[in-house]
Amino acid sequence: MKFIYLRYFIFLPFFFLLGAPLFAQTTITGRVVDPTNSQPIAGATVLISGTSRGTTANDKGQFELSASEGDQLQVSAIGYQTQTVKIKATTRTLTIELESSNIDLNEVIVSGYSTPQTIQRTAGAVGLVTSRDIQRTSGIHLQNFVNLIPGVKVEMRTVAAGNRIVIRGYGNQTNFNGVGYKAYLNDIPLTDGDGTTFLDDVDFTNLSRVEIIKGPASSSYGNALGGVVNFYTERAPIGKTSVSQQVMAGSYGLFRTNTSIKTGSDNTSLNINYGHQKYDGFRLHGTSKKDFLNITSDTYLSQKRSMSVFVGYTNSYDLLSGQVDSLNLIVHPDTAEVAYIANNASIKTESARAGISHNYQFTDRFSNKTTVFVGGQIIDQPFAAGVNKTNKFKFGGRTVFTYTNDASALKPTFSIGAEFLKNFNYAKGYGLSNGILGALRSDLEVQAMQYNVFAQAALQLAPKLTLSAGAGLNFVEYGITDMRASTTTPAYVNASGYKRFDSVLTPRVAVSYQATDNVSFYASASQGYSAPATNQVVIAQTGVVNYNLRPETGTSYEIGSKGSLLTKALTYEIAYFSMAVTDKLIPQNFPATPTSPAYTLTTNAGKVQHNGLELAVQYAYRPGTGAISLIRPFVSYTYSDFYYKDYKSDNNGDAKTINYTGKKESGIAPNLLNAGFDLEVRSGFYLNGTMMYVDKMPITLANDHFAKAYTLINGKVGYRSALGNHFSLDVYVGSDNMLSSTYSSLIFLNLPNPANNRPLFFNPAPKITFYSGAMLKYTF
């Protein structure tokens, strides 16, 4: 018996040694980053749940902490949503990505003018929509969440297509797609080489963030007089694996599903999302069907290297109801244009794009981010008087080198970069009447290319004063080959040619003053340009090429302030700008005749003055105890004093030329007011309400027709909670246009119906609409 006890005592230390790893602590080294730009989040708090042990990330977002297997790290930062990460036995290095919140937005890092930094320290107006803002709505309609940004208005032609974004008056110069701004999706340009932005193949429900630089951004982004829109898709949380299914149904045949698989290790993440959407719409001949597949991956290869990959595919089919005049809108609000129905007018799109971004931190002070991409689209579009068939292929890249030195008294920041984008467009146009294909009208091969080089610098001249300056040198060129030239009679006018616009130098200078840690002021002067799009240079309906166009140019002056008050519960942003635009592109619309279809001819004939005031304020009350966890009211206001300074119907200078000088700019509402209210309860219930007011606005150059003012009230109520250790549930019901307002989300500007001189409107639904849905997620 003594021998047995002795044997136990001999082996007892070995049992302790074997069991030691179960209780031993390991030193974890990690970093906290913003997933959309891979920038470190300095000052992030890292705590071990249930204990008082923790640490704070340094200015590089790096931290070191002792933890045991099974511990859960709670990571938080001002302006970002708290993330929980479980420590595994194999965890030694860890990357933690924090998604931005919709509270304390001034602390969120944004792309800015080529050098990422917080909104408060960006010397310019930047609007931000986060995943929390998108979740306040159904997520389907871009206008329901982007329009909350002052100075920005989204307009859409159908229930799920034809979106165009208007930034400080730019983006609605054509009745189709958008011009005057640049748009990117995960750093991949959505804007074509000719400056046209097509958004019908973007899955808005899969977005996690929208950043909008308001005002000229040509010093860093090239062809961007109005501004820049950066879309970012959802990411998978690092270190977690989950499967989720979302189903939504609503009025007028709305049906939407999202199926997501998200998986990640300690330093990688992969998000695969498939979305299916069907929407009949309120009007006749307005059905929409869309399928989306998005794949997003982040890999943190080391403390110095990270890589992001995006692959997207879209197949969409949107019937077009056309536009009705203002009288028919009232009498028959659900009607469709007869010619559109006869030709089965629609937009059929198949689109694919892929891009890879690589970040490399050479030293603590020197870094590079490079993105390369490729994409293509096939578009088949019958309309009232014909059909256009277009195949597009584009590729390019963008690279930025950045140097920072916070150890120096001046804290210099320098960046230099370049961007290249080229399109190959093969476009054919045919006559079409009552669905019967007619003669070939145009057969063009268009090579559109834009490229720019840019440099930015910032110096801290005093402890609270920073001066920044930069400039871009921008190039745009088009090569046009008319494939009909060799197959038609000698009398045919060959539309082939080559157009290279003169290079445009666009400087920008800004000064910012950090009055306190939470309040800043800035002033800036910048120039920008917007080159004519190929649909303005090439008149596809007639096969004529307009070679005499010049880019629009503008000079903008802006002052503003951003800050947080009342212990950062109250945040605000205010900006006033004045921009003069010259060589304004004017569309001249010509109705169809027995021998030719309707077409639009563009000319440089105008000068426009844009003066505007933008204000955004929100208050977030977060009680530490009690049933309510958040009360958040917010309001945004836009005042636009836009008028024609020297603007004519054409530059012919003859008796037929009409002078519109002094008139208000068409398509711009003088006042936009948005307000909202969020309520969240600790048990999981939530309530979101939004009010959008759009003022009466002129819709013709002569200001003889106006669109009436309208107000939209939207609301959503739901319950969001965890179900045990693995499941989580979100169920909700919502309603849009609760006042049943009759309004038009997009109006064909400067195009009165020649038959009765009444403007043409698109009417989405003059009745209240409802939707409901649920999302169930299982986390492994």
PDB file of N, CA and C in Angstrom, residues 22-82:
ATOM      1  N   LEU A  22      -3.423  23.984 -19.900  1.00  0.00           N
ATOM      2  CA  LEU A  22      -4.838  24.300 -19.842  1.00  0.00           C
ATOM      3  C   LEU A  22      -5.095  25.587 -19.073  1.00  0.00           C
ATOM      4  N   PHE A  23      -4.148  25.971 -18.210  1.00  0.00           N
ATOM      5  CA  PHE A  23      -4.363  27.139 -17.369  1.00  0.00           C
ATOM      6  C   PHE A  23      -3.320  28.221 -17.617  1.00  0.00           C
ATOM      7  N   ALA A  24      -2.266  27.896 -18.402  1.00  0.00           N
ATOM      8  CA  ALA A  24      -1.181  28.855 -18.591  1.00  0.00           C
ATOM      9  C   ALA A  24      -1.635  30.008 -19.471  1.00  0.00           C
ATOM     10  N   GLN A  25      -1.050  31.146 -19.222  1.00  0.00           N
ATOM     11  CA  GLN A  25      -1.329  32.324 -20.031  1.00  0.00           C
ATOM     12  C   GLN A  25      -0.273  32.473 -21.112  1.00  0.00           C
ATOM     13  N   THR A  26      -0.728  32.962 -22.256  1.00  0.00           N
ATOM     14  CA  THR A  26       0.146  33.171 -23.405  1.00  0.00           C
ATOM     15  C   THR A  26       0.140  34.648 -23.763  1.00  0.00           C
ATOM     16  N   THR A  27       1.279  35.139 -24.170  1.00  0.00           N
ATOM     17  CA  THR A  27       1.369  36.530 -24.597  1.00  0.00           C
ATOM     18  C   THR A  27       0.845  36.659 -26.028  1.00  0.00           C
ATOM     19  N   ILE A  28      -0.212  37.440 -26.176  1.00  0.00           N
ATOM     20  CA  ILE A  28      -0.832  37.660 -27.474  1.00  0.00           C
ATOM     21  C   ILE A  28      -0.381  39.015 -28.002  1.00  0.00           C
ATOM     22  N   THR A  29       0.148  39.032 -29.201  1.00  0.00           N
ATOM     23  CA  THR A  29       0.451  40.301 -29.863  1.00  0.00           C
ATOM     24  C   THR A  29      -0.576  40.509 -30.969  1.00  0.00           C
ATOM     25  N   GLY A  30      -1.072  41.701 -31.060  1.00  0.00           N
ATOM     26  CA  GLY A  30      -2.114  41.944 -32.050  1.00  0.00           C
ATOM     27  C   GLY A  30      -2.168  43.386 -32.482  1.00  0.00           C
ATOM     28  N   ARG A  31      -3.136  43.657 -33.343  1.00  0.00           N
ATOM     29  CA  ARG A  31      -3.360  45.023 -33.802  1.00  0.00           C
ATOM     30  C   ARG A  31      -4.836  45.192 -34.110  1.00  0.00           C
ATOM     31  N   VAL A  32      -5.286  46.434 -34.006  1.00  0.00           N
ATOM     32  CA  VAL A  32      -6.685  46.792 -34.252  1.00  0.00           C
ATOM     33  C   VAL A  32      -6.713  47.693 -35.476  1.00  0.00           C
ATOM     34  N   VAL A  33      -7.535  47.330 -36.476  1.00  0.00           N
ATOM     35  CA  VAL A  33      -7.536  48.065 -37.738  1.00  0.00           C
ATOM     36  C   VAL A  33      -8.959  48.327 -38.194  1.00  0.00           C
ATOM     37  N   ASP A  34      -9.077  49.299 -39.088  1.00  0.00           N
ATOM     38  CA  ASP A  34     -10.318  49.569 -39.808  1.00  0.00           C
ATOM     39  C   ASP A  34     -10.307  48.692 -41.059  1.00  0.00           C
ATOM     40  N   PRO A  35     -11.298  47.809 -41.247  1.00  0.00           N
ATOM     41  CA  PRO A  35     -11.222  46.830 -42.348  1.00  0.00           C
ATOM     42  C   PRO A  35     -11.342  47.445 -43.734  1.00  0.00           C
ATOM     43  N   THR A  36     -11.945  48.614 -43.871  1.00  0.00           N
ATOM     44  CA  THR A  36     -12.140  49.171 -45.199  1.00  0.00           C
ATOM     45  C   THR A  36     -10.884  49.796 -45.771  1.00  0.00           C
ATOM     46  N   ASN A  37      -9.934  50.164 -44.912  1.00  0.00           N
ATOM     47  CA  ASN A  37      -8.709  50.796 -45.400  1.00  0.00           C
ATOM     48  C   ASN A  37      -7.448  50.260 -44.736  1.00  0.00           C
ATOM     49  N   SER A  38      -7.604  49.232 -43.873  1.00  0.00           N
ATOM     50  CA  SER A  38      -6.478  48.581 -43.192  1.00  0.00           C
ATOM     51  C   SER A  38      -5.660  49.552 -42.331  1.00  0.00           C
ATOM     52  N   GLN A  39      -6.250  50.673 -41.959  1.00  0.00           N
ATOM     53  CA  GLN A  39      -5.550  51.650 -41.139  1.00  0.00           C
ATOM     54  C   GLN A  39      -5.633  51.281 -39.665  1.00  0.00           C
ATOM     55  N   PRO A  40      -4.553  51.488 -38.907  1.00  0.00           N
ATOM     56  CA  PRO A  40      -4.578  51.182 -37.474  1.00  0.00           C
ATOM     57  C   PRO A  40      -5.514  52.120 -36.728  1.00  0.00           C
ATOM     58  N   ILE A  41      -6.201  51.589 -35.740  1.00  0.00           N
ATOM     59  CA  ILE A  41      -7.080  52.384 -34.884  1.00  0.00           C
ATOM     60  C   ILE A  41      -6.341  52.649 -33.584  1.00  0.00           C
ATOM     61  N   ALA A  42      -5.714  53.795 -33.491  1.00  0.00           N
ATOM     62  CA  ALA A  42      -4.917  54.141 -32.318  1.00  0.00           C
ATOM     63  C   ALA A  42      -5.828  54.347 -31.106  1.00  0.00           C
ATOM     64  N   GLY A  43      -5.370  53.908 -29.952  1.00  0.00           N
ATOM     65  CA  GLY A  43      -6.099  54.121 -28.715  1.00  0.00           C
ATOM     66  C   GLY A  43      -7.227  53.158 -28.461  1.00  0.00           C
ATOM     67  N   ALA A  44      -7.390  52.118 -29.290  1.00  0.00           N
ATOM     68  CA  ALA A  44      -8.439  51.135 -29.060  1.00  0.00           C
ATOM     69  C   ALA A  44      -8.216  50.422 -27.730  1.00  0.00           C
ATOM     70  N   THR A  45      -9.277  50.140 -27.028  1.00  0.00           N
ATOM     71  CA  THR A  45      -9.217  49.476 -25.723  1.00  0.00           C
ATOM     72  C   THR A  45      -9.418  47.977 -25.903  1.00  0.00           C
ATOM     73  N   VAL A  46      -8.538  47.177 -25.299  1.00  0.00           N
ATOM     74  CA  VAL A  46      -8.610  45.725 -25.370  1.00  0.00           C
ATOM     75  C   VAL A  46      -8.731  45.190 -23.952  1.00  0.00           C
ATOM     76  N   LEU A  47      -9.873  44.577 -23.624  1.00  0.00           N
ATOM     77  CA  LEU A  47     -10.130  44.066 -22.286  1.00  0.00           C
ATOM     78  C   LEU A  47     -10.471  42.586 -22.341  1.00  0.00           C
ATOM     79  N   ILE A  48     -10.072  41.847 -21.307  1.00  0.00           N
ATOM     80  CA  ILE A  48     -10.488  40.458 -21.163  1.00  0.00           C
ATOM     81  C   ILE A  48     -11.830  40.444 -20.444  1.00  0.00           C
ATOM     82  N   SER A  49     -12.844  39.881 -21.084  1.00  0.00           N
ATOM     83  CA  SER A  49     -14.205  39.910 -20.550  1.00  0.00           C
ATOM     84  C   SER A  49     -14.252  39.319 -19.152  1.00  0.00           C
ATOM     85  N   GLY A  50     -14.995  39.964 -18.287  1.00  0.00           N
ATOM     86  CA  GLY A  50     -15.185  39.476 -16.935  1.00  0.00           C
ATOM     87  C   GLY A  50     -14.053  39.807 -15.984  1.00  0.00           C
ATOM     88  N   THR A  51     -13.031  40.536 -16.459  1.00  0.00           N
ATOM     89  CA  THR A  51     -11.899  40.919 -15.615  1.00  0.00           C
ATOM     90  C   THR A  51     -11.629  42.412 -15.798  1.00  0.00           C
ATOM     91  N   SER A  52     -10.710  42.903 -15.023  1.00  0.00           N
ATOM     92  CA  SER A  52     -10.288  44.296 -15.161  1.00  0.00           C
ATOM     93  C   SER A  52      -8.974  44.389 -15.924  1.00  0.00           C
ATOM     94  N   ARG A  53      -8.484  43.253 -16.432  1.00  0.00           N
ATOM     95  CA  ARG A  53      -7.211  43.232 -17.145  1.00  0.00           C
ATOM     96  C   ARG A  53      -7.410  43.668 -18.594  1.00  0.00           C
ATOM     97  N   GLY A  54      -6.502  44.478 -19.054  1.00  0.00           N
ATOM     98  CA  GLY A  54      -6.584  44.934 -20.424  1.00  0.00           C
ATOM     99  C   GLY A  54      -5.433  45.849 -20.782  1.00  0.00           C
ATOM    100  N   THR A  55      -5.513  46.415 -21.969  1.00  0.00           N
ATOM    101  CA  THR A  55      -4.460  47.303 -22.442  1.00  0.00           C
ATOM    102  C   THR A  55      -5.054  48.240 -23.490  1.00  0.00           C
ATOM    103  N   THR A  56      -4.205  49.126 -24.009  1.00  0.00           N
ATOM    104  CA  THR A  56      -4.615  50.094 -25.012  1.00  0.00           C
ATOM    105  C   THR A  56      -3.683  49.994 -26.213  1.00  0.00           C
ATOM    106  N   ALA A  57      -4.255  50.002 -27.417  1.00  0.00           N
ATOM    107  CA  ALA A  57      -3.443  49.936 -28.631  1.00  0.00           C
ATOM    108  C   ALA A  57      -2.645  51.230 -28.798  1.00  0.00           C
ATOM    109  N   ASN A  58      -1.412  51.111 -29.308  1.00  0.00           N
ATOM    110  CA  ASN A  58      -0.570  52.287 -29.511  1.00  0.00           C
ATOM    111  C   ASN A  58      -0.968  53.018 -30.791  1.00  0.00           C
ATOM    112  N   ASP A  59      -0.156  53.990 -31.193  1.00  0.00           N
ATOM    113  CA  ASP A  59      -0.503  54.781 -32.370  1.00  0.00           C
ATOM    114  C   ASP A  59      -0.449  53.981 -33.661  1.00  0.00           C
ATOM    115  N   LYS A  60       0.117  52.789 -33.618  1.00  0.00           N
ATOM    116  CA  LYS A  60       0.126  51.895 -34.779  1.00  0.00           C
ATOM    117  C   LYS A  60      -0.983  50.849 -34.690  1.00  0.00           C
ATOM    118  N   GLY A  61      -1.855  50.992 -33.686  1.00  0.00           N
ATOM    119  CA  GLY A  61      -2.924  50.031 -33.496  1.00  0.00           C
ATOM    120  C   GLY A  61      -2.477  48.727 -32.879  1.00  0.00           C
ATOM    121  N   GLN A  62      -1.231  48.647 -32.413  1.00  0.00           N
ATOM    122  CA  GLN A  62      -0.663  47.401 -31.896  1.00  0.00           C
ATOM    123  C   GLN A  62      -0.847  47.302 -30.376  1.00  0.00           C
ATOM    124  N   PHE A  63      -0.987  46.062 -29.907  1.00  0.00           N
ATOM    125  CA  PHE A  63      -1.114  45.828 -28.476  1.00  0.00           C
ATOM    126  C   PHE A  63      -0.470  44.486 -28.121  1.00  0.00           C
ATOM    127  N   GLU A  64      -0.203  44.305 -26.837  1.00  0.00           N
ATOM    128  CA  GLU A  64       0.337  43.053 -26.300  1.00  0.00           C
ATOM    129  C   GLU A  64      -0.372  42.759 -24.997  1.00  0.00           C
ATOM    130  N   LEU A  65      -0.814  41.493 -24.838  1.00  0.00           N
ATOM    131  CA  LEU A  65      -1.637  41.146 -23.679  1.00  0.00           C
ATOM    132  C   LEU A  65      -1.480  39.666 -23.355  1.00  0.00           C
ATOM    133  N   SER A  66      -1.453  39.356 -22.070  1.00  0.00           N
ATOM    134  CA  SER A  66      -1.408  37.957 -21.634  1.00  0.00           C
ATOM    135  C   SER A  66      -2.832  37.440 -21.485  1.00  0.00           C
ATOM    136  N   ALA A  67      -3.109  36.302 -22.110  1.00  0.00           N
ATOM    137  CA  ALA A  67      -4.450  35.735 -22.074  1.00  0.00           C
ATOM    138  C   ALA A  67      -4.363  34.224 -22.127  1.00  0.00           C
ATOM    139  N   SER A  68      -5.447  33.578 -21.742  1.00  0.00           N
ATOM    140  CA  SER A  68      -5.518  32.123 -21.739  1.00  0.00           C
ATOM    141  C   SER A  68      -6.503  31.640 -22.788  1.00  0.00           C
ATOM    142  N   GLU A  69      -6.354  30.384 -23.172  1.00  0.00           N
ATOM    143  CA  GLU A  69      -7.305  29.787 -24.099  1.00  0.00           C
ATOM    144  C   GLU A  69      -8.714  29.878 -23.525  1.00  0.00           C
ATOM    145  N   GLY A  70      -9.656  30.306 -24.351  1.00  0.00           N
ATOM    146  CA  GLY A  70     -11.030  30.458 -23.905  1.00  0.00           C
ATOM    147  C   GLY A  70     -11.385  31.868 -23.465  1.00  0.00           C
ATOM    148  N   ASP A  71     -10.365  32.684 -23.181  1.00  0.00           N
ATOM    149  CA  ASP A  71     -10.651  34.081 -22.837  1.00  0.00           C
ATOM    150  C   ASP A  71     -11.291  34.787 -24.031  1.00  0.00           C
ATOM    151  N   GLN A  72     -12.128  35.761 -23.718  1.00  0.00           N
ATOM    152  CA  GLN A  72     -12.736  36.567 -24.766  1.00  0.00           C
ATOM    153  C   GLN A  72     -12.275  38.009 -24.622  1.00  0.00           C
ATOM    154  N   LEU A  73     -11.737  38.542 -25.717  1.00  0.00           N
ATOM    155  CA  LEU A  73     -11.277  39.924 -25.731  1.00  0.00           C
ATOM    156  C   LEU A  73     -12.398  40.824 -26.239  1.00  0.00           C
ATOM    157  N   GLN A  74     -12.670  41.862 -25.475  1.00  0.00           N
ATOM    158  CA  GLN A  74     -13.616  42.886 -25.907  1.00  0.00           C
ATOM    159  C   GLN A  74     -12.814  44.088 -26.373  1.00  0.00           C
ATOM    160  N   VAL A  75     -12.955  44.409 -27.650  1.00  0.00           N
ATOM    161  CA  VAL A  75     -12.160  45.469 -28.268  1.00  0.00           C
ATOM    162  C   VAL A  75     -13.101  46.600 -28.683  1.00  0.00           C
ATOM    163  N   SER A  76     -12.788  47.809 -28.255  1.00  0.00           N
ATOM    164  CA  SER A  76     -13.658  48.945 -28.544  1.00  0.00           C
ATOM    165  C   SER A  76     -12.828  50.177 -28.863  1.00  0.00           C
ATOM    166  N   ALA A  77     -13.442  51.096 -29.585  1.00  0.00           N
ATOM    167  CA  ALA A  77     -12.811  52.376 -29.913  1.00  0.00           C
ATOM    168  C   ALA A  77     -13.917  53.373 -30.230  1.00  0.00           C
ATOM    169  N   ILE A  78     -13.650  54.638 -29.962  1.00  0.00           N
ATOM    170  CA  ILE A  78     -14.633  55.678 -30.218  1.00  0.00           C
ATOM    171  C   ILE A  78     -14.918  55.739 -31.717  1.00  0.00           C
ATOM    172  N   GLY A  79     -16.204  55.696 -32.064  1.00  0.00           N
ATOM    173  CA  GLY A  79     -16.613  55.725 -33.458  1.00  0.00           C
ATOM    174  C   GLY A  79     -16.765  54.359 -34.088  1.00  0.00           C
ATOM    175  N   TYR A  80     -16.485  53.299 -33.335  1.00  0.00           N
ATOM    176  CA  TYR A  80     -16.522  51.945 -33.882  1.00  0.00           C
ATOM    177  C   TYR A  80     -17.362  51.031 -32.996  1.00  0.00           C
ATOM    178  N   GLN A  81     -17.883  49.958 -33.605  1.00  0.00           N
ATOM    179  CA  GLN A  81     -18.660  48.980 -32.871  1.00  0.00           C
ATOM    180  C   GLN A  81     -17.727  48.030 -32.120  1.00  0.00           C
ATOM    181  N   THR A  82     -18.131  47.661 -30.912  1.00  0.00           N
ATOM    182  CA  THR A  82     -17.337  46.756 -30.090  1.00  0.00           C
ATOM    183  C   THR A  82     -17.306  45.362 -30.702  1.00  0.00           C
TER     184      THR A  82
END
